[in-house]
């Protein structure tokens, strides 16, 4: 069950030459590259069936609607949803979280209530709760980390006391940590709380089944899973989505509008106000087809092997001069490697690597509370995906030393 | 394609590795202002004391990349002892150098008393940063923080 060795050829961007070097793309945790099939699917839509959906009675409008709804069904199957009406299209995972906070939270959270998140959340799963919390005065509680970058669940029962919503990432975008979502969800449910999962870094990399995860709501984004930007997903159990009030108002999300009020549309359209990003939805459907053709289990195995290769290569070459935040065991983590090399600042490291065509991320990765816990202002992050191979890791490993020579204090 | 040598001049690396005027003055009496670059996480804390409309003492603290730290160190050396109007002129000239559009500064905007003595000196070494637009904010962070501090005092 290996991935095809010529996968890079299906990604036109990966043959680009940057700064006289063939590009080495190691920033897929920020955004993945797109295969030809996704780019073509979006082109085909614009060239052949571009029309607004869910209204025109003419042929291409019907085809556009069918293409969009086919994508919705593919995505539902891909994550083990019970039906396509549980798939709500948003702009990105951030909008999905804002929808959950504003709609579910707006209906259910007030002073005296508590939302439980973790120290390793992305700002998208922090700030929407803080915005609402500032209005409503409910508490936000944090699950702390162990020194290995795992969630410290020793106090979970106390932390869950009085909690109405647990919102937790399935995989850290900084540490790569894979969290025991099922265990947390089971205990949260016993305590009477619902569970929202940030699967932005999970769905692109591992076989995903919302029922196995024990999630009630789940947010992820298209552009990290070989799909386009501008399209995200909120999945929710039907009875929960049904109970939630609309988020954005306008066209498409209503059944009827009168001068004295409106009647919201059925799921999932209740949450999809305005003309949707049709080409992007079709592109995301093509991305799901692409991932399914490779097999998510094969993708995960590939990434475990490559992560192990990277961890070993970095350790063999640099030993104590280099720290990798997060778990050491590749089976407990995804292919996200936040590196501290000697005292070279992440910005300077990524600048030197850029001269060799190597794309890594330097910064706080939208996780400033985690940066404070780690005691750093920023990290340099290399992240892997299905198209990366050993040569990409070798290029990374070879490039650290020159950066160290230049900047070591 | 601009090379690394355009960005990381020797004098910049020297200021990075041996920062001048590092630390914090006691506040109060010193005025303290913090600046952040939200995109990259760089932080700078500028503390300074004014005496007779001059920057009598200034210290820099914080953390960040070589460009932000070197620029802060170079700024501290350049502004210490200068009058407020000289500091403002210098900052205008520096930020103009850091502009991608290479706007030249209108001499009429400069305070007439300071134009004669005014020059960027070592700060010129940061000129290469404009070839790397994402790093411009690193170089201007300390200047913007100092200007915010001066504005706060004058408000």
Coordinates of C-alpha atoms in Angstrom, one line a residue:
Chain A
X1 CA 0.0 0.0 0.0
X2 CA 2.7 2.5 -1.0
X3 CA 1.8 5.8 -2.7
X4 CA 2.9 6.1 -6.3
X5 CA 6.5 7.4 -6.5
X6 CA 5.7 9.9 -9.3
X7 CA 3.0 11.7 -7.3
X8 CA 4.9 15.0 -7.6
X9 CA 4.2 15.0 -11.3
X10 CA 0.5 15.4 -10.7
X11 CA 1.2 18.7 -8.8
X12 CA 2.2 21.3 -11.4
X13 CA 3.5 23.8 -8.7
X14 CA 6.0 21.2 -7.4
X15 CA 8.0 21.4 -10.7
X16 CA 8.5 25.2 -10.3
X17 CA 12.0 26.6 -9.9
X18 CA 12.4 29.1 -7.1
X19 CA 15.6 30.9 -6.5
X20 CA 17.4 28.6 -9.0
X21 CA 16.3 25.5 -7.1
X22 CA 13.4 23.2 -7.8
X23 CA 10.9 24.0 -5.1
X24 CA 10.9 21.9 -1.9
X25 CA 7.5 22.5 -0.4
X26 CA 7.4 21.8 3.3
X27 CA 4.5 24.0 4.4
X28 CA 1.4 21.9 3.8
X29 CA 0.1 22.4 7.3
X30 CA -0.4 26.0 6.2
X31 CA -1.8 25.1 2.7
X32 CA -1.4 22.1 0.5
X33 CA -0.6 22.1 -3.2
X34 CA -3.3 21.1 -5.7
X35 CA -3.2 18.2 -8.2
X36 CA -4.1 18.7 -11.8
X37 CA -7.4 16.9 -11.3
X38 CA -8.6 19.6 -8.8
X39 CA -7.4 22.5 -11.0
X40 CA -9.1 20.9 -14.0
X41 CA -12.3 20.3 -12.2
X42 CA -12.6 24.0 -11.3
X43 CA -11.6 25.0 -14.8
X44 CA -14.2 22.7 -16.3
X45 CA -16.9 24.1 -14.2
X46 CA -16.2 27.7 -15.3
X47 CA -15.7 26.6 -19.0
X48 CA -18.8 24.4 -19.3
X49 CA -21.5 24.7 -16.6
X50 CA -20.9 28.0 -14.8
X51 CA -24.4 29.1 -13.4
X52 CA -25.9 29.9 -10.1
X53 CA -27.1 26.9 -8.2
X54 CA -30.5 26.0 -6.7
X55 CA -32.6 28.3 -8.8
X56 CA -32.3 28.4 -12.6
X57 CA -34.4 25.9 -14.4
X58 CA -32.1 25.7 -17.4
X59 CA -29.7 22.9 -18.2
X60 CA -26.3 24.2 -17.0
X61 CA -27.9 25.6 -13.8
X62 CA -29.2 22.1 -13.1
X63 CA -25.7 20.6 -13.9
X64 CA -24.0 23.1 -11.6
X65 CA -26.3 22.3 -8.8
X66 CA -25.8 18.6 -9.3
X67 CA -22.0 18.9 -9.4
X68 CA -22.1 20.9 -6.2
X69 CA -24.4 18.5 -4.4
X70 CA -22.4 15.5 -5.6
X71 CA -19.3 17.1 -3.9
X72 CA -21.3 17.4 -0.7
X73 CA -22.2 13.8 -0.8
X74 CA -18.6 12.7 -1.5
X75 CA -17.4 14.8 1.5
X76 CA -20.1 13.3 3.7
X77 CA -19.0 9.7 2.7
X78 CA -15.3 10.7 3.1
X79 CA -15.7 11.6 6.8
X80 CA -18.4 9.0 7.7
X81 CA -21.3 11.4 8.1
X82 CA -24.8 10.0 8.3
X83 CA -26.1 12.1 5.4
X84 CA -25.1 14.9 3.0
X85 CA -27.4 17.3 4.9
X86 CA -24.9 17.2 7.8
X87 CA -22.3 18.9 5.6
X88 CA -22.4 22.7 5.8
X89 CA -20.2 24.7 3.4
X90 CA -18.3 27.6 4.9
X91 CA -15.5 29.8 3.8
X92 CA -12.9 28.0 5.9
X93 CA -12.5 26.2 9.2
X94 CA -12.3 29.6 10.9
X95 CA -15.8 30.5 9.7
X96 CA -17.0 27.0 10.8
X97 CA -15.8 27.8 14.3
X98 CA -17.4 31.2 14.2
X99 CA -20.7 29.6 13.1
X100 CA -20.6 27.1 16.0
X101 CA -19.7 29.8 18.6
X102 CA -22.2 32.3 17.3
X103 CA -25.1 29.9 16.6
X104 CA -24.8 27.1 19.1
X105 CA -23.0 29.2 21.7
X106 CA -25.3 32.1 21.2
X107 CA -28.2 29.8 22.0
X108 CA -26.6 27.9 24.9
X109 CA -23.9 29.9 26.6
X110 CA -24.4 32.5 29.3
X111 CA -22.8 33.6 32.6
X112 CA -22.0 30.6 34.7
X113 CA -21.4 28.3 31.8
X114 CA -18.0 27.0 30.7
X115 CA -16.3 26.1 27.4
X116 CA -13.3 23.8 27.6
X117 CA -10.5 24.1 25.1
X118 CA -6.8 23.2 25.1
X119 CA -3.4 25.0 25.3
X120 CA -2.6 23.8 21.8
X121 CA -5.6 25.3 19.9
X122 CA -5.3 27.4 16.8
X123 CA -6.7 30.9 17.2
X124 CA -9.7 29.8 15.1
X125 CA -10.8 27.7 18.1
X126 CA -10.0 30.3 20.7
X127 CA -11.0 33.8 19.5
X128 CA -14.6 33.0 18.5
X129 CA -15.3 31.7 22.0
X130 CA -13.5 34.8 23.5
X131 CA -15.6 37.1 21.4
X132 CA -18.8 35.5 22.6
X133 CA -17.5 35.1 26.1
X134 CA -16.8 38.9 26.3
X135 CA -20.5 39.4 25.6
X136 CA -22.0 36.6 27.7
X137 CA -19.5 36.3 30.5
X138 CA -19.1 32.5 30.4
X139 CA -15.8 30.9 31.4
X140 CA -13.1 29.5 29.0
X141 CA -11.1 26.7 30.6
X142 CA -7.9 25.2 29.2
X143 CA -6.6 21.6 29.2
X144 CA -2.8 21.9 29.8
X145 CA 0.1 20.1 28.1
X146 CA 2.7 17.6 29.3
X147 CA 6.3 18.4 28.7
X148 CA 6.2 16.0 25.7
X149 CA 3.6 18.1 24.0
X150 CA 0.6 15.8 24.8
X151 CA -2.6 16.9 26.4
X152 CA -2.4 16.4 30.2
X153 CA -5.7 14.7 30.9
X154 CA -4.9 13.9 34.6
X155 CA -7.3 16.6 35.8
X156 CA -9.8 16.1 33.0
X157 CA -12.7 15.2 35.3
X158 CA -12.3 18.3 37.4
X159 CA -11.8 20.4 34.2
X160 CA -15.1 19.0 32.8
X161 CA -17.1 20.0 35.8
X162 CA -20.0 22.2 34.6
X163 CA -18.7 22.3 31.0
X164 CA -21.3 22.6 28.2
X165 CA -18.9 22.5 25.2
X166 CA -15.5 20.9 24.7
X167 CA -13.7 22.1 21.6
X168 CA -10.4 20.4 20.9
X169 CA -8.0 19.9 18.0
X170 CA -7.6 16.4 16.7
X171 CA -4.0 17.3 15.6
X172 CA -1.9 20.2 16.6
X173 CA -0.7 22.5 13.8
X174 CA 2.4 23.3 15.7
X175 CA 3.4 20.1 17.6
X176 CA 1.9 17.5 15.3
X177 CA 0.4 15.9 18.4
X178 CA -2.5 13.5 17.6
X179 CA -5.0 13.9 20.5
X180 CA -7.1 11.1 22.0
X181 CA -10.3 12.7 20.8
X182 CA -12.4 9.6 21.3
X183 CA -11.4 9.4 25.0
X184 CA -12.0 13.1 25.6
X185 CA -15.3 12.9 23.8
X186 CA -16.6 9.9 25.8
X187 CA -15.7 11.6 29.1
X188 CA -17.2 14.9 27.9
X189 CA -20.4 13.2 26.9
X190 CA -20.6 11.5 30.3
X191 CA -20.2 15.0 31.9
X192 CA -23.1 16.2 29.7
X193 CA -21.0 18.3 27.3
X194 CA -21.0 18.4 23.5
X195 CA -17.7 18.0 21.5
X196 CA -16.5 20.1 18.6
X197 CA -13.4 18.8 16.9
X198 CA -10.9 20.9 14.9
X199 CA -10.0 18.5 12.2
X200 CA -8.2 20.9 9.9
X201 CA -4.9 19.1 10.3
X202 CA -6.5 15.6 10.6
X203 CA -8.9 15.1 7.7
X204 CA -6.2 15.8 5.1
X205 CA -3.8 13.2 6.7
X206 CA -5.7 10.3 8.4
X207 CA -8.8 8.2 7.7
X208 CA -11.6 10.1 9.4
X209 CA -14.9 8.8 10.7
X210 CA -16.9 11.3 12.7
X211 CA -18.6 8.5 14.6
X212 CA -15.3 6.9 15.6
X213 CA -14.1 10.2 16.8
X214 CA -17.2 10.7 18.9
X215 CA -17.6 14.2 17.7
X216 CA -20.8 16.2 17.7
X217 CA -19.5 19.0 15.5
X218 CA -16.4 19.1 13.4
X219 CA -14.6 21.9 11.5
X220 CA -12.1 21.6 8.7
X221 CA -10.9 23.4 5.6
X222 CA -10.5 22.5 1.9
X223 CA -7.1 24.0 1.0
X224 CA -5.1 21.8 3.4
X225 CA -6.5 18.6 1.7
X226 CA -5.5 19.3 -1.9
X227 CA -8.6 21.4 -2.4
X228 CA -8.9 25.1 -3.2
X229 CA -8.9 28.0 -0.8
X230 CA -12.2 29.7 0.1
X231 CA -14.1 26.5 1.0
X232 CA -14.4 25.0 4.5
X233 CA -16.8 22.5 6.1
X234 CA -18.8 22.3 9.2
X235 CA -20.1 18.8 9.9
X236 CA -22.6 18.4 12.7
X237 CA -24.9 15.7 13.9
X238 CA -28.3 16.4 12.3
X239 CA -30.2 16.9 15.5
X240 CA -27.7 19.4 16.7
X241 CA -27.5 21.4 13.5
X242 CA -31.3 21.3 13.4
X243 CA -31.5 22.8 16.9
X244 CA -29.1 25.7 16.0
X245 CA -30.4 29.1 14.8
X246 CA -29.1 30.5 11.5
X247 CA -25.7 32.2 11.4
X248 CA -25.5 34.5 8.4
X249 CA -28.8 35.7 6.9
X250 CA -29.7 36.4 3.3
X251 CA -30.6 34.4 0.1
X252 CA -30.6 30.6 0.0
X253 CA -30.9 30.1 3.8
X254 CA -34.6 30.9 3.9
X255 CA -37.8 29.0 2.9
X256 CA -39.9 32.2 3.2
X257 CA -39.5 35.9 3.9
X258 CA -42.4 38.1 5.0
X259 CA -42.4 41.6 6.3
X260 CA -42.9 40.3 9.8
X261 CA -40.1 37.7 9.7
X262 CA -38.6 34.7 7.9
X263 CA -38.7 30.9 7.9
X264 CA -35.2 29.3 7.7
X265 CA -34.4 26.7 5.1
X266 CA -33.8 23.0 5.7
X267 CA -30.4 21.7 6.5
X268 CA -27.8 22.3 5.3
X269 CA -29.0 25.3 3.4
X270 CA -30.1 27.0 6.6
X271 CA -26.4 27.8 7.2
X272 CA -25.4 28.7 3.6
X273 CA -26.5 32.3 3.0
X274 CA -25.8 33.8 -0.4
X275 CA -24.3 32.3 -3.6
X276 CA -21.9 29.6 -2.5
X277 CA -18.3 29.2 -3.8
X278 CA -19.5 26.7 -6.4
X279 CA -16.2 26.1 -8.2
X280 CA -14.4 25.7 -4.9
X281 CA -17.0 23.1 -3.7
X282 CA -16.5 21.2 -7.0
X283 CA -12.8 21.5 -6.5
X284 CA -13.0 20.1 -3.0
X285 CA -15.1 17.2 -4.4
X286 CA -12.3 16.5 -6.9
X287 CA -9.7 16.7 -4.0
X288 CA -11.7 14.1 -2.1
X289 CA -11.7 11.8 -5.2
X290 CA -8.0 12.3 -5.5
X291 CA -7.3 11.4 -1.8
X292 CA -9.7 8.4 -2.0
X293 CA -7.9 7.1 -5.1
X294 CA -4.6 7.1 -3.1
X295 CA -6.3 5.7 0.0
X296 CA -6.1 7.6 3.4
X297 CA -4.5 4.6 5.1
X298 CA -1.7 4.6 2.5
X299 CA -1.3 8.4 2.9
X300 CA -1.0 8.0 6.7
X301 CA 1.5 5.2 6.4
X302 CA 3.6 7.3 3.9
X303 CA 3.6 10.2 6.4
X304 CA 4.5 8.0 9.3
X305 CA 7.5 6.6 7.4
X306 CA 8.6 10.1 6.2
X307 CA 8.2 11.6 9.7
X308 CA 10.3 8.9 11.2
X309 CA 12.9 9.4 8.4
X310 CA 12.9 13.2 9.2
X311 CA 13.1 12.8 13.0
X312 CA 16.0 10.3 12.6
X313 CA 17.9 12.3 10.0
X314 CA 17.6 15.6 12.0
X315 CA 18.7 13.8 15.2
X316 CA 21.6 12.0 13.6
X317 CA 23.0 15.1 12.0
X318 CA 22.4 17.7 14.7
X319 CA 21.7 15.9 18.0
X320 CA 21.5 18.3 20.9
X321 CA 21.8 21.3 18.7
X322 CA 18.3 20.8 17.5
X323 CA 15.0 20.6 19.4
X324 CA 11.8 19.3 17.8
X325 CA 8.7 20.3 19.8
X326 CA 6.0 17.7 20.3
X327 CA 6.0 13.9 20.6
X328 CA 9.1 11.9 19.5
X329 CA 7.1 8.9 18.4
X330 CA 5.9 9.2 14.7
X331 CA 2.8 7.0 15.4
X332 CA 1.6 9.6 18.0
X333 CA 2.1 12.6 15.7
X334 CA 1.5 13.9 12.2
X335 CA 4.2 15.2 9.9
X336 CA 4.4 18.7 11.5
X337 CA 8.0 19.4 12.7
X338 CA 8.5 22.6 14.7
X339 CA 12.2 23.0 14.8
X340 CA 14.5 25.1 17.0
X341 CA 18.0 24.9 15.6
X342 CA 20.8 26.3 17.9
X343 CA 19.7 29.9 18.6
X344 CA 18.9 30.7 15.0
X345 CA 15.6 32.7 14.9
X346 CA 12.9 31.0 12.8
X347 CA 12.6 34.0 10.5
X348 CA 16.3 33.9 9.7
X349 CA 16.2 30.2 9.2
X350 CA 13.3 30.3 6.8
X351 CA 15.0 33.1 4.9
X352 CA 18.2 31.1 4.4
X353 CA 16.1 28.1 3.4
X354 CA 14.2 30.2 0.9
X355 CA 17.4 30.9 -1.0
X356 CA 17.5 27.2 -1.6
X357 CA 13.9 27.0 -2.8
X358 CA 12.8 25.4 0.5
X359 CA 9.4 26.6 1.8
X360 CA 9.0 26.3 5.6
X361 CA 6.9 28.4 7.9
X362 CA 8.3 30.8 10.5
X363 CA 6.0 32.4 13.1
X364 CA 3.5 31.7 15.8
X365 CA 1.3 29.6 13.5
X366 CA -1.8 31.3 14.9
X367 CA -1.3 29.6 18.3
X368 CA 0.1 32.3 20.5
X369 CA -1.1 30.8 23.8
X370 CA 0.8 27.6 22.8
X371 CA 3.9 29.7 22.0
X372 CA 3.8 31.2 25.5
X373 CA 3.5 27.7 27.0
X374 CA 6.5 26.6 25.0
X375 CA 8.3 29.8 26.0
X376 CA 9.2 30.8 22.5
X377 CA 8.1 33.8 20.3
X378 CA 8.0 31.7 17.1
X379 CA 9.0 28.3 15.7
X380 CA 10.3 27.2 12.3
X381 CA 7.9 24.6 11.0
X382 CA 8.4 22.1 8.3
X383 CA 5.2 20.1 7.5
X384 CA 4.8 17.1 5.2
X385 CA 2.2 15.7 2.9
X386 CA 1.6 12.9 0.5
X387 CA 3.8 14.4 -2.2
X388 CA 6.9 14.9 -0.1
X389 CA 9.7 12.3 -0.2
X390 CA 13.1 11.7 1.3
X391 CA 14.8 14.1 -1.0
X392 CA 12.7 17.0 0.5
X393 CA 13.8 16.0 4.0
X394 CA 17.5 15.7 2.8
X395 CA 17.3 19.2 1.4
X396 CA 16.0 20.5 4.7
X397 CA 18.6 18.7 6.8
X398 CA 21.5 19.9 4.6
X399 CA 20.4 23.5 4.8
X400 CA 20.3 24.0 8.6
X401 CA 24.0 24.0 9.1
X402 CA 24.8 27.0 6.8
X403 CA 22.0 29.0 8.6
X404 CA 23.6 28.1 11.9
X405 CA 27.0 29.3 10.8
X406 CA 25.6 32.7 9.8
X407 CA 23.5 33.4 12.8
X408 CA 24.8 31.5 15.8
X409 CA 25.2 34.0 18.7
Chain B
X1 CA 17.2 37.6 -7.5
X2 CA 18.5 39.4 -4.4
X3 CA 21.0 37.3 -2.4
X4 CA 21.3 36.8 1.3
X5 CA 24.3 39.1 1.3
X6 CA 22.0 42.0 0.3
X7 CA 20.0 41.4 3.5
X8 CA 22.4 40.3 6.1
X9 CA 25.2 42.8 6.0
X10 CA 28.1 42.4 8.4
X11 CA 27.1 45.4 10.4
X12 CA 23.6 44.0 10.8
X13 CA 24.8 40.7 12.1
X14 CA 27.2 42.6 14.5
X15 CA 24.3 44.6 15.9
X16 CA 22.3 41.3 16.2
X17 CA 25.0 39.5 18.0
X18 CA 26.1 42.4 20.1
X19 CA 23.0 44.5 20.7
X20 CA 23.5 48.1 21.9
X21 CA 21.5 49.7 24.7
X22 CA 19.9 46.4 25.6
X23 CA 17.6 46.3 28.7
X24 CA 14.8 48.3 30.3
X25 CA 14.9 51.6 32.2
X26 CA 12.8 51.7 35.3
X27 CA 9.3 52.8 34.4
X28 CA 8.3 55.3 35.8
X29 CA 10.2 57.6 35.5
X30 CA 11.0 56.2 32.1
X31 CA 8.2 55.9 29.5
X32 CA 7.6 52.3 28.3
X33 CA 6.0 51.2 25.1
X34 CA 5.6 47.7 23.7
X35 CA 5.4 46.8 20.0
X36 CA 4.3 43.5 18.4
X37 CA 4.6 42.2 14.9
X38 CA 1.4 40.0 14.9
X39 CA 2.5 38.1 11.8
X40 CA 5.7 36.7 13.1
X41 CA 5.5 37.1 16.9
X42 CA 8.4 39.5 17.2
X43 CA 8.2 41.7 20.3
X44 CA 10.1 44.9 21.3
X45 CA 9.9 47.0 24.4
X46 CA 11.3 50.5 24.2
X47 CA 11.9 52.4 27.4
X48 CA 13.2 56.0 27.3
X49 CA 13.6 59.2 29.3
X50 CA 13.2 62.6 27.9
X51 CA 15.2 65.6 29.3
X52 CA 14.8 69.1 27.8
X53 CA 13.0 67.7 24.8
X54 CA 15.8 65.3 24.1
X55 CA 15.9 61.4 24.2
X56 CA 18.3 61.3 27.2
X57 CA 18.3 57.6 27.6
X58 CA 16.8 54.7 25.7
X59 CA 16.8 50.9 26.1
X60 CA 15.6 48.1 24.0
X61 CA 14.2 44.7 25.2
X62 CA 12.2 42.0 23.5
X63 CA 12.8 39.1 21.1
X64 CA 12.8 38.6 17.4
X65 CA 14.7 37.8 14.3
X66 CA 18.1 39.3 13.4
X67 CA 16.6 42.1 11.3
X68 CA 14.2 43.3 14.0
X69 CA 16.8 43.0 16.8
X70 CA 19.6 44.6 14.7
X71 CA 17.3 47.4 13.6
X72 CA 16.3 48.1 17.2
X73 CA 19.9 48.2 18.3
X74 CA 20.9 50.5 15.4
X75 CA 18.0 52.8 16.2
X76 CA 19.0 53.0 19.8
X77 CA 22.5 54.1 18.9
X78 CA 21.2 56.6 16.4
X79 CA 18.6 58.3 18.5
X80 CA 20.2 58.5 21.9
X81 CA 20.8 62.1 22.9
X82 CA 18.9 63.5 19.9
X83 CA 16.1 66.1 20.2
X84 CA 12.6 64.8 19.6
X85 CA 12.3 66.7 16.3
X86 CA 15.6 65.1 15.1
X87 CA 14.3 61.7 16.1
X88 CA 11.1 62.2 14.2
X89 CA 13.1 63.4 11.1
X90 CA 15.3 60.4 11.3
X91 CA 12.4 58.0 11.6
X92 CA 10.8 59.6 8.6
X93 CA 14.0 59.2 6.6
X94 CA 14.4 55.6 7.7
X95 CA 10.8 54.7 7.0
X96 CA 11.1 56.3 3.6
X97 CA 14.1 54.1 2.9
X98 CA 12.1 51.1 4.0
X99 CA 9.3 52.0 1.6
X100 CA 8.9 49.6 -1.4
X101 CA 7.8 52.6 -3.4
X102 CA 11.1 54.4 -2.7
X103 CA 9.3 57.7 -2.0
X104 CA 11.9 60.3 -1.5
X105 CA 11.2 62.6 1.4
X106 CA 10.3 66.2 0.8
X107 CA 13.1 68.3 2.5
X108 CA 10.4 70.8 3.4
X109 CA 8.9 68.2 5.8
X110 CA 12.1 68.0 7.7
X111 CA 12.6 70.2 10.7
X112 CA 14.8 73.1 9.4
X113 CA 17.0 73.1 12.5
X114 CA 18.0 69.5 12.1
X115 CA 18.6 69.0 8.4
X116 CA 22.2 70.1 8.5
X117 CA 23.4 67.5 10.9
X118 CA 21.0 64.7 9.9
X119 CA 22.1 61.4 8.4
X120 CA 21.2 57.8 8.5
X121 CA 24.8 56.5 9.0
X122 CA 24.9 52.8 9.9
X123 CA 21.1 52.6 9.4
X124 CA 21.8 52.6 5.6
X125 CA 23.0 49.0 6.0
X126 CA 19.3 48.0 6.4
X127 CA 18.5 49.3 2.9
X128 CA 18.7 45.8 1.5
X129 CA 15.6 44.8 3.5
X130 CA 13.3 46.4 1.0
X131 CA 14.3 43.7 -1.5
X132 CA 12.6 41.3 0.9
X133 CA 9.2 42.9 1.5
X134 CA 8.0 40.5 4.1
X135 CA 11.0 41.6 6.3
X136 CA 10.2 45.3 6.2
X137 CA 7.9 45.1 9.2
X138 CA 10.8 43.5 11.1
X139 CA 13.0 46.5 10.4
X140 CA 10.4 49.1 11.2
X141 CA 9.0 47.5 14.4
X142 CA 11.3 49.3 16.8
X143 CA 10.9 52.6 15.0
X144 CA 7.1 52.4 15.1
X145 CA 7.2 51.5 18.7
X146 CA 9.4 54.5 19.6
X147 CA 7.1 56.8 17.6
X148 CA 4.1 55.4 19.4
X149 CA 5.8 56.1 22.7
X150 CA 6.6 59.7 21.7
X151 CA 3.0 60.2 20.6
X152 CA 1.7 58.9 23.9
X153 CA 3.9 61.4 25.8
X154 CA 2.7 64.3 23.6
X155 CA -0.9 63.3 23.7

